[in-house]
mmCIF file of C-alpha atoms and ligand atoms in Angstrom:
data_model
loop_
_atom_site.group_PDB
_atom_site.id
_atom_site.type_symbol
_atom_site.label_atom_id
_atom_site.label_comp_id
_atom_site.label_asym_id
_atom_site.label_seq_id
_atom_site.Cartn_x
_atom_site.Cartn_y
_atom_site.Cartn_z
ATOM 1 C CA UNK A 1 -3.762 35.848 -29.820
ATOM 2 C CA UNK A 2 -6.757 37.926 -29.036
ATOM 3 C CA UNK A 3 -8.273 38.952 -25.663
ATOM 4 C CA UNK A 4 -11.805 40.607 -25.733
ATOM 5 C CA UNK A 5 -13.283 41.380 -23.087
ATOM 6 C CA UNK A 6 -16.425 42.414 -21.678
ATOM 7 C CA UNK A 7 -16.570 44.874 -18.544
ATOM 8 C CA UNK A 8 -18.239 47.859 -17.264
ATOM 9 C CA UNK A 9 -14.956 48.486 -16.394
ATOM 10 C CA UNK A 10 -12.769 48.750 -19.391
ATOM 11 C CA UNK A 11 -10.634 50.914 -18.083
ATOM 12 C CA UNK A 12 -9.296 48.921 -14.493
ATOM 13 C CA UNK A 13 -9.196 45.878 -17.459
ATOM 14 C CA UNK A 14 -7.105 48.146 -20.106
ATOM 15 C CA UNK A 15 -4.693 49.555 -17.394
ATOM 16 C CA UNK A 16 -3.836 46.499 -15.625
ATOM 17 C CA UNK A 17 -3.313 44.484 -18.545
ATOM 18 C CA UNK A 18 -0.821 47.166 -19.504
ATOM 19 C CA UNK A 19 1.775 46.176 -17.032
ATOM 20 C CA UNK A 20 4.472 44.186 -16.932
ATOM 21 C CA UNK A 21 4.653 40.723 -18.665
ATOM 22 C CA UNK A 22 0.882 41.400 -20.491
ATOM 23 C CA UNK A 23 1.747 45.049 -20.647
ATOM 24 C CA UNK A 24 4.795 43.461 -23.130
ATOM 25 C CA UNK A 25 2.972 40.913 -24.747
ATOM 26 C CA UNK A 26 0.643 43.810 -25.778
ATOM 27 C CA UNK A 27 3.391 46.348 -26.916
ATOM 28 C CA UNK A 28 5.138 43.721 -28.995
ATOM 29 C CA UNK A 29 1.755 43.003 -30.981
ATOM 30 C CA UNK A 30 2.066 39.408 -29.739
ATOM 31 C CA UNK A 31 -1.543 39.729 -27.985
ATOM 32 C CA UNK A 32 -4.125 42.355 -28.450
ATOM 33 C CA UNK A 33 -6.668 43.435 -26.491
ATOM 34 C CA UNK A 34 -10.103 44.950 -27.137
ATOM 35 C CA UNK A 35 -12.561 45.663 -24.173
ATOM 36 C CA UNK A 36 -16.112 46.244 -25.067
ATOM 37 C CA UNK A 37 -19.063 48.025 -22.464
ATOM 38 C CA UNK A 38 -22.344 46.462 -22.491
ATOM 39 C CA UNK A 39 -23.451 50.087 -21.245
ATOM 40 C CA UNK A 40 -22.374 50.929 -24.581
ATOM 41 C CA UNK A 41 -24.871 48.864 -26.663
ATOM 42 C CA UNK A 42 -28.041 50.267 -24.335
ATOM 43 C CA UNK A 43 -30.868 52.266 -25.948
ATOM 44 C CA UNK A 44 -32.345 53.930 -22.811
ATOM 45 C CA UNK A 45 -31.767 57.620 -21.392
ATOM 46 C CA UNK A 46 -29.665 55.945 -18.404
ATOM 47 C CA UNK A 47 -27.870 53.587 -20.246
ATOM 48 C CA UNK A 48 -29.549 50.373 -18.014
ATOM 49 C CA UNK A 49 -27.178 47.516 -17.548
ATOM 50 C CA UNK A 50 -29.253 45.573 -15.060
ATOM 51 C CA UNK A 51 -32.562 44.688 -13.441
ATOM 52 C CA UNK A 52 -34.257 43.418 -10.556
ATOM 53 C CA UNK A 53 -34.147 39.752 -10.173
ATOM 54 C CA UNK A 54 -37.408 37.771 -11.127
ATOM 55 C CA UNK A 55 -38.489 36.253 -8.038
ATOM 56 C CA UNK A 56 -37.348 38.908 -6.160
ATOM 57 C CA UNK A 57 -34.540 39.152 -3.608
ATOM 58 C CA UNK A 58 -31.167 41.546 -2.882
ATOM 59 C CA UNK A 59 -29.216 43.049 -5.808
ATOM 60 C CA UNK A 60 -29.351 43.480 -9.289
ATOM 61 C CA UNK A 61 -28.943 40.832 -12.604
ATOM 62 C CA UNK A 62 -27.129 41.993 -15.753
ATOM 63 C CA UNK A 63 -29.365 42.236 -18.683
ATOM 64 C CA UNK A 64 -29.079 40.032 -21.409
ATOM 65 C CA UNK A 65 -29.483 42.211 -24.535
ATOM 66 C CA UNK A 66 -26.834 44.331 -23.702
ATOM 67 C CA UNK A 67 -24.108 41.890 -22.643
ATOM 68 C CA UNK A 68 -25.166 39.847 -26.230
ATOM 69 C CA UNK A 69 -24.677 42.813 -28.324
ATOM 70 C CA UNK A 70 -21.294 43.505 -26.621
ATOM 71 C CA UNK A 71 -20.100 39.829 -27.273
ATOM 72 C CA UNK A 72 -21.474 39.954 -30.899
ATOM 73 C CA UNK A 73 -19.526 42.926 -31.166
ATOM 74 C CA UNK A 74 -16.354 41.243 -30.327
ATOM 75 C CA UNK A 75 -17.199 38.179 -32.444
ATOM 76 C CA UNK A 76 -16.709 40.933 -35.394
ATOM 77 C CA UNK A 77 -13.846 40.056 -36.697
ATOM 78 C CA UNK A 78 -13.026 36.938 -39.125
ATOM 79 C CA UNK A 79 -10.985 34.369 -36.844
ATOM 80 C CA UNK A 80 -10.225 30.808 -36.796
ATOM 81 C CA UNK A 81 -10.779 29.332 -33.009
ATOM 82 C CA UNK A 82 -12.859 31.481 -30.784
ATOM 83 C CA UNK A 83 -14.323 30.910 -27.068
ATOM 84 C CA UNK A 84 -16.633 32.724 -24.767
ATOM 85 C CA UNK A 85 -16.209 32.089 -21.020
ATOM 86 C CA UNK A 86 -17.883 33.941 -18.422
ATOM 87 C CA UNK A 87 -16.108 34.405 -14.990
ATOM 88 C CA UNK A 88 -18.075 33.171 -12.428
ATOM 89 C CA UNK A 89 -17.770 30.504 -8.704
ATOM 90 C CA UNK A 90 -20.031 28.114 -10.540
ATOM 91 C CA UNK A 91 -17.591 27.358 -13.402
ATOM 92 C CA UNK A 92 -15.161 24.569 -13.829
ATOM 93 C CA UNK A 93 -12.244 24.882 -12.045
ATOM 94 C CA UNK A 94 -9.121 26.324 -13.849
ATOM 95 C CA UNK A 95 -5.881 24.808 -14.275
ATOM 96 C CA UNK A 96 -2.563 24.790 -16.099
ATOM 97 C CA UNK A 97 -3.830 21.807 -18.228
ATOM 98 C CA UNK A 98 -7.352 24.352 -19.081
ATOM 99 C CA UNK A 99 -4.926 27.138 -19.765
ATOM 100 C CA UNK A 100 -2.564 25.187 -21.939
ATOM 101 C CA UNK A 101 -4.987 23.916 -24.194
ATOM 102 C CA UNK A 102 -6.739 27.637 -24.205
ATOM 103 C CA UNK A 103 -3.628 29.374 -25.547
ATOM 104 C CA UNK A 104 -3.926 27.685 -28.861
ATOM 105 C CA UNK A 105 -7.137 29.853 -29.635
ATOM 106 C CA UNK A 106 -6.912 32.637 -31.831
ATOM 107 C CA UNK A 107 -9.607 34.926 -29.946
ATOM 108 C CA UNK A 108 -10.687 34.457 -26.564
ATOM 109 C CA UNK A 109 -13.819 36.489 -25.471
ATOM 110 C CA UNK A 110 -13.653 36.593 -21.503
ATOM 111 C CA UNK A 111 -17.102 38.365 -19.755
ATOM 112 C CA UNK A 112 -16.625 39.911 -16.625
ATOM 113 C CA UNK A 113 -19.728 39.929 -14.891
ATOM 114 C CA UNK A 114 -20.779 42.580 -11.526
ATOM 115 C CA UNK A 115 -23.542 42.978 -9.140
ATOM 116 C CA UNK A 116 -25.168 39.338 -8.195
ATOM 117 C CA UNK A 117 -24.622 38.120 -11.521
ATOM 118 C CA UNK A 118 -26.135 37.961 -15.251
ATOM 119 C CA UNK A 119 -29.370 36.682 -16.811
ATOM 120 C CA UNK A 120 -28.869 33.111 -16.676
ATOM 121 C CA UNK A 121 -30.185 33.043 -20.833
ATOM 122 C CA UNK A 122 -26.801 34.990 -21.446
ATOM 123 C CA UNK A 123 -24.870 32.371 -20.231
ATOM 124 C CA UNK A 124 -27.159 29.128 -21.909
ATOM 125 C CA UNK A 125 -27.108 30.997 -25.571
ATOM 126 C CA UNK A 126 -24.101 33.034 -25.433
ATOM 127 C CA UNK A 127 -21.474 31.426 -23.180
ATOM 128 C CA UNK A 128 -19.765 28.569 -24.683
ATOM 129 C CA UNK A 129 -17.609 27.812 -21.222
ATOM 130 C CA UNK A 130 -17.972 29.256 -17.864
ATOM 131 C CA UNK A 131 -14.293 29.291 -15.429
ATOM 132 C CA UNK A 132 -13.910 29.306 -11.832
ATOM 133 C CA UNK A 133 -10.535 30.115 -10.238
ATOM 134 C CA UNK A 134 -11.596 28.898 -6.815
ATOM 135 C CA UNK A 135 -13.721 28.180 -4.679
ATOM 136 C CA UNK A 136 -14.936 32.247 -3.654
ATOM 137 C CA UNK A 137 -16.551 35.388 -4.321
ATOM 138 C CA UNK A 138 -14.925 38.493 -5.332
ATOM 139 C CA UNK A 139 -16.818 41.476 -6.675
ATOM 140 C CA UNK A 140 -16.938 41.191 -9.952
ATOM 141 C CA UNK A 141 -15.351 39.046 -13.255
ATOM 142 C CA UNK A 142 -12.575 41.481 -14.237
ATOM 143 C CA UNK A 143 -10.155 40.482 -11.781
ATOM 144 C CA UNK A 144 -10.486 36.880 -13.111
ATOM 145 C CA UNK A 145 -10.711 38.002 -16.988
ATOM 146 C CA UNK A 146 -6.955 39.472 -15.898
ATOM 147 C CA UNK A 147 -5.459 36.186 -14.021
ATOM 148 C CA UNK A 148 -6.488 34.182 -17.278
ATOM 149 C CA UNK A 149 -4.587 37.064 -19.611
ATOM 150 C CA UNK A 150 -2.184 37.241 -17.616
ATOM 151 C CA UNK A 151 -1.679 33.037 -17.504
ATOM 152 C CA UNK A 152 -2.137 32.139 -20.980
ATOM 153 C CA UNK A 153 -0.439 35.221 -22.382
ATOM 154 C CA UNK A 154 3.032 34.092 -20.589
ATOM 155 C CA UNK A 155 2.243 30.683 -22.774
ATOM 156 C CA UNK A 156 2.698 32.267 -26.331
ATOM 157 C CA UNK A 157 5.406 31.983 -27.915
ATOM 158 C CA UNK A 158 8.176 34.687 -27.911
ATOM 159 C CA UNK A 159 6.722 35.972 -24.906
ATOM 160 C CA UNK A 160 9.253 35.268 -21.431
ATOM 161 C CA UNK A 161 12.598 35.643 -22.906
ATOM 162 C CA UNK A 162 13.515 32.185 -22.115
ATOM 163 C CA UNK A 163 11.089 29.918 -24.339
ATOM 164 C CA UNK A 164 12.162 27.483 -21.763
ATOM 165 C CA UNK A 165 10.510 29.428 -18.696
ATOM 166 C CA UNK A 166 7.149 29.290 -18.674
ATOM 167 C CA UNK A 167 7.312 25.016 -19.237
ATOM 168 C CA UNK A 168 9.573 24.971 -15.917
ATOM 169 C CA UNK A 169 7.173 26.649 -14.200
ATOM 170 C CA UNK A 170 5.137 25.374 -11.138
ATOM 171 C CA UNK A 171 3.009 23.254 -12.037
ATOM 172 C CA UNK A 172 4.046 22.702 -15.429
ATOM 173 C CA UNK A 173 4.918 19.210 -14.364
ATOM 174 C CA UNK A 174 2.415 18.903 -12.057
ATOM 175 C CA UNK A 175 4.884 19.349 -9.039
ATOM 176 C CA UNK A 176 5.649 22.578 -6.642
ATOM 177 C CA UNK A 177 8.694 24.794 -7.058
ATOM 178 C CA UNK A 178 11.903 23.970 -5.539
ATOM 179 C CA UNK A 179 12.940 26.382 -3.088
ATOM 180 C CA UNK A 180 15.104 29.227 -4.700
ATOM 181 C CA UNK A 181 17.988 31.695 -2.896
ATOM 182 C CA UNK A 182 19.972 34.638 -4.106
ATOM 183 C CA UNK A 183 23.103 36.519 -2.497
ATOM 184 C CA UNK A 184 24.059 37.091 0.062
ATOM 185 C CA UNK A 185 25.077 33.501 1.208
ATOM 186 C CA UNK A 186 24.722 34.583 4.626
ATOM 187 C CA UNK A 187 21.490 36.248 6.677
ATOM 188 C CA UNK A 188 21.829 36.960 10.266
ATOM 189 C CA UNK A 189 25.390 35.355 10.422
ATOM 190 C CA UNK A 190 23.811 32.034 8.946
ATOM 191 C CA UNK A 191 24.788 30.216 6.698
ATOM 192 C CA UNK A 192 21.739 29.030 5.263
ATOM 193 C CA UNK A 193 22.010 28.378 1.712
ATOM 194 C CA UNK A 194 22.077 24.799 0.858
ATOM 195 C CA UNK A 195 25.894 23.793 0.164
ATOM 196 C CA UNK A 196 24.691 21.603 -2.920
ATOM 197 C CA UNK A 197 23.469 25.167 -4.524
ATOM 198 C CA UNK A 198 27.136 26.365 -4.254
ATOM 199 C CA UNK A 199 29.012 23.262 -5.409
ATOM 200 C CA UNK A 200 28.757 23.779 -9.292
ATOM 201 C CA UNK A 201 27.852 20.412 -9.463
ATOM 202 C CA UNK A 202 24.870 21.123 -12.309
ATOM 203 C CA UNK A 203 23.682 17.444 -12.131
ATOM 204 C CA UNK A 204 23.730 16.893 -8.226
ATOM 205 C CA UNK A 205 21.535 20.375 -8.602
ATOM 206 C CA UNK A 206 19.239 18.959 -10.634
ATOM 207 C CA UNK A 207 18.696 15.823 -8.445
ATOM 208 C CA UNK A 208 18.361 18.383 -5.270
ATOM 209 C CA UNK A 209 15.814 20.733 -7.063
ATOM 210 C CA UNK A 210 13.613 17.372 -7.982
ATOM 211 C CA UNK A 211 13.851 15.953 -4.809
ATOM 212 C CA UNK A 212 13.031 19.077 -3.545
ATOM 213 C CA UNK A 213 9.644 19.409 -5.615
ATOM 214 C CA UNK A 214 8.622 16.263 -4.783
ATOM 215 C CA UNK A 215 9.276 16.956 -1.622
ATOM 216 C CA UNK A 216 7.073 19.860 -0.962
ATOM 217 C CA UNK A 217 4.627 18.256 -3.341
ATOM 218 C CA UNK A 218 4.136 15.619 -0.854
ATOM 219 C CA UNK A 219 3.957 17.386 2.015
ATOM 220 C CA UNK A 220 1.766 20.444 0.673
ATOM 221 C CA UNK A 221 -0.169 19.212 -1.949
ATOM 222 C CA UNK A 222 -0.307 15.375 -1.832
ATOM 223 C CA UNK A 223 -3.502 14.915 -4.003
ATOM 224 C CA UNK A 224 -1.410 16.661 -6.524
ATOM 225 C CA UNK A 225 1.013 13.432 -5.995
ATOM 226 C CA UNK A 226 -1.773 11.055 -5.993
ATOM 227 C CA UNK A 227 -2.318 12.592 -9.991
ATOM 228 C CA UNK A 228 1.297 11.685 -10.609
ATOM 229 C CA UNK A 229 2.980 8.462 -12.215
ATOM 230 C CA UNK A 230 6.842 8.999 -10.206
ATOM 231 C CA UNK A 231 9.934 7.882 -12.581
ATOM 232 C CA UNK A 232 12.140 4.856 -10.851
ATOM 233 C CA UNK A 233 14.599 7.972 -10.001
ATOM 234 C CA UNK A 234 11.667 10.548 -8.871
ATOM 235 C CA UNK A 235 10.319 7.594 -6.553
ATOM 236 C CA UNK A 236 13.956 7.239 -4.874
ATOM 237 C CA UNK A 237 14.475 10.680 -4.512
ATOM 238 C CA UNK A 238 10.724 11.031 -2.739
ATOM 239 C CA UNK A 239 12.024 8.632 -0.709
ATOM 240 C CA UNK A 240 15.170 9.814 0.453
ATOM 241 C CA UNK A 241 13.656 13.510 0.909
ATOM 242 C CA UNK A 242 11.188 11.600 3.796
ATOM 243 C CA UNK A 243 13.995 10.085 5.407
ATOM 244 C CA UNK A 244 16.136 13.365 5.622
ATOM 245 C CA UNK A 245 12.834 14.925 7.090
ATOM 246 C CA UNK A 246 12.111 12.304 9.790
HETATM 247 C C1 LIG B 301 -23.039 38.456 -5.274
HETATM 248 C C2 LIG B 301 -24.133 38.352 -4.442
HETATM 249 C C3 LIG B 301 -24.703 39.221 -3.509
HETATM 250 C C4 LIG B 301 -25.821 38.805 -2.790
HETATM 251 C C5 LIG B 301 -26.351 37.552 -2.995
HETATM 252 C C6 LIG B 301 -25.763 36.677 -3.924
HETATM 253 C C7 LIG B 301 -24.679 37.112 -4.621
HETATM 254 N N1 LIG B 301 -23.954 36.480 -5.549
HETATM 255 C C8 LIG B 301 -23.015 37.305 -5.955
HETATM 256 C C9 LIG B 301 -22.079 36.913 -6.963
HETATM 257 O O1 LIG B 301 -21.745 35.755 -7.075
HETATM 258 N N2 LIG B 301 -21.647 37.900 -7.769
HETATM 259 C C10 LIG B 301 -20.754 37.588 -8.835
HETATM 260 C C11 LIG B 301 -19.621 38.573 -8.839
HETATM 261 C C12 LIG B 301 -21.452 37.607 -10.153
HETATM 262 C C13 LIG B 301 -20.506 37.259 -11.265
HETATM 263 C C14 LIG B 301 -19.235 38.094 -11.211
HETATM 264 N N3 LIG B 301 -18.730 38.100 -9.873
HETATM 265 C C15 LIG B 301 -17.771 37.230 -9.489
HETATM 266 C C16 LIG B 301 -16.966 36.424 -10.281
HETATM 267 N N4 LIG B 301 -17.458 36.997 -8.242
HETATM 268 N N5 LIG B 301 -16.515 36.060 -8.179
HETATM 269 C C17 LIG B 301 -16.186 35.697 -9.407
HETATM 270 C C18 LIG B 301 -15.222 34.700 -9.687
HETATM 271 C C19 LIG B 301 -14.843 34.432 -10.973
HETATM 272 C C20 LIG B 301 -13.919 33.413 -11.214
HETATM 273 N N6 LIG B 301 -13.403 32.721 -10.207
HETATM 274 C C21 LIG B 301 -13.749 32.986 -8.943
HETATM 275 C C22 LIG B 301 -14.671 33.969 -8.654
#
């Protein structure tokens, strides 16, 4: 898969990405990367990225011809599924079912916007999606542009050793981790590992860990719950996790 993306940054985009599980990804030739500078495609002495808003008001806007010629540069080469999403609080809401279906694209061009925004015309002709990890402000796009690398790039294939990994995941199955512990069995004289995690019973485990999920789901995030159709088995477990709380 292909990552483009477009930031007066490149370099805080390039660097980050070049850690850890993206870092990899990129290494192994599984995902590449390409950033692209709008300040590159100006024509003027001081290389103009923005403007004063129409209407006037605080700040500056992004200018649309050079953020187009950036994306048309990244639109370059011949692929067969491509998206451009801009990073921005008014977008639709991300999730794991968004990211899913997003890591079947060949190219994804991600723009990274900064100051109060960009010419709303860049967004209307250029922009086929716009994203929104939540519901605030940071100071510009690139930190987004990384979180959806960084998510969809630990989808791909042959990416986490374990193929199985990134489908157990939170929120793979719509339900909140299990709780997880690692030596030693005792802190401060306690014994406060859960005796079921020690038994070597694998299937009693299994039971615990989804009773566990559904657990926390219900008592953390219960409209995540409300999305959910519960097995016979899930629904008993659920129910015995609320009695052992009471
Ligand atoms: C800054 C600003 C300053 C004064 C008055 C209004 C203002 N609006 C903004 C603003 O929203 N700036 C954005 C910064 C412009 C687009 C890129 N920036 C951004 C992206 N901030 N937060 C995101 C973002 C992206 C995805 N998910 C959550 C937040």
């Amino acid at each position: 898969m292909r990552f483009d993306v477009i930031t007066l940054f490149p370099e805080m985009v390039k660097q980050s990405a070049e850690v850890g599980v993206t870092g990899k990804a990129i290494k192994n030739t599984i995902v590449t990367l390409n950033v692209w500078n709008p300040r590159d495609y100006t024509h003027d002495r001081h290389k103009t990225v923005d403007d004063r808003p129409f209407g006037g008001g605080q700040g500056m806007v992004m200018k649309y011809q050079p953020l187009h010629d950036a994306v048309s540069s990244a639109k370059s080469g011949a692929v067969n599924t491509c998206k451009v999403v801009y990073l921005s609080p008014q977008g639709k809401p991300l999730t794991q079912a968004l990211l899913n279906e997003a890591s079947q694209l060949s190219q994804l061009i991600l723009v990274a916007g900064r100051y109060e925004g960009v010419d709303e015309r860049f967004i209307q002709h250029d922009c086929d999606e716009e994203w929104s990890l939540g519901d605030y402000v940071i100071s510009g796009g690139e930190l987004a542009a990384l979180v959806v690398i960084d998510a969809i790039t630990r989808l791909l294939p042959d990416v986490l050793g374990n193929a199985q990994s990134a489908q157990e995941d939170s929120h793979s199955d719509g339900l909140l981790d299990y709780p997880q512990f690692t030596r030693p069995e005792m802190i401060d004289n306690t014994n406060s590992v859960p005796d079921v995690l020690l038994s070597g019973n694998h299937a009693e485990i299994e039971r615990w860990r989804m009773k566990q999920s559904l657990g926390r789901t219900w008592q953390k995030r219960p409209d995540l719950l409300q999305k959910k159709t519960l097995s016979a088995e899930q629904e008993c477990l659920l129910a015995q996790f609320k009695v052992e709380v009471d």
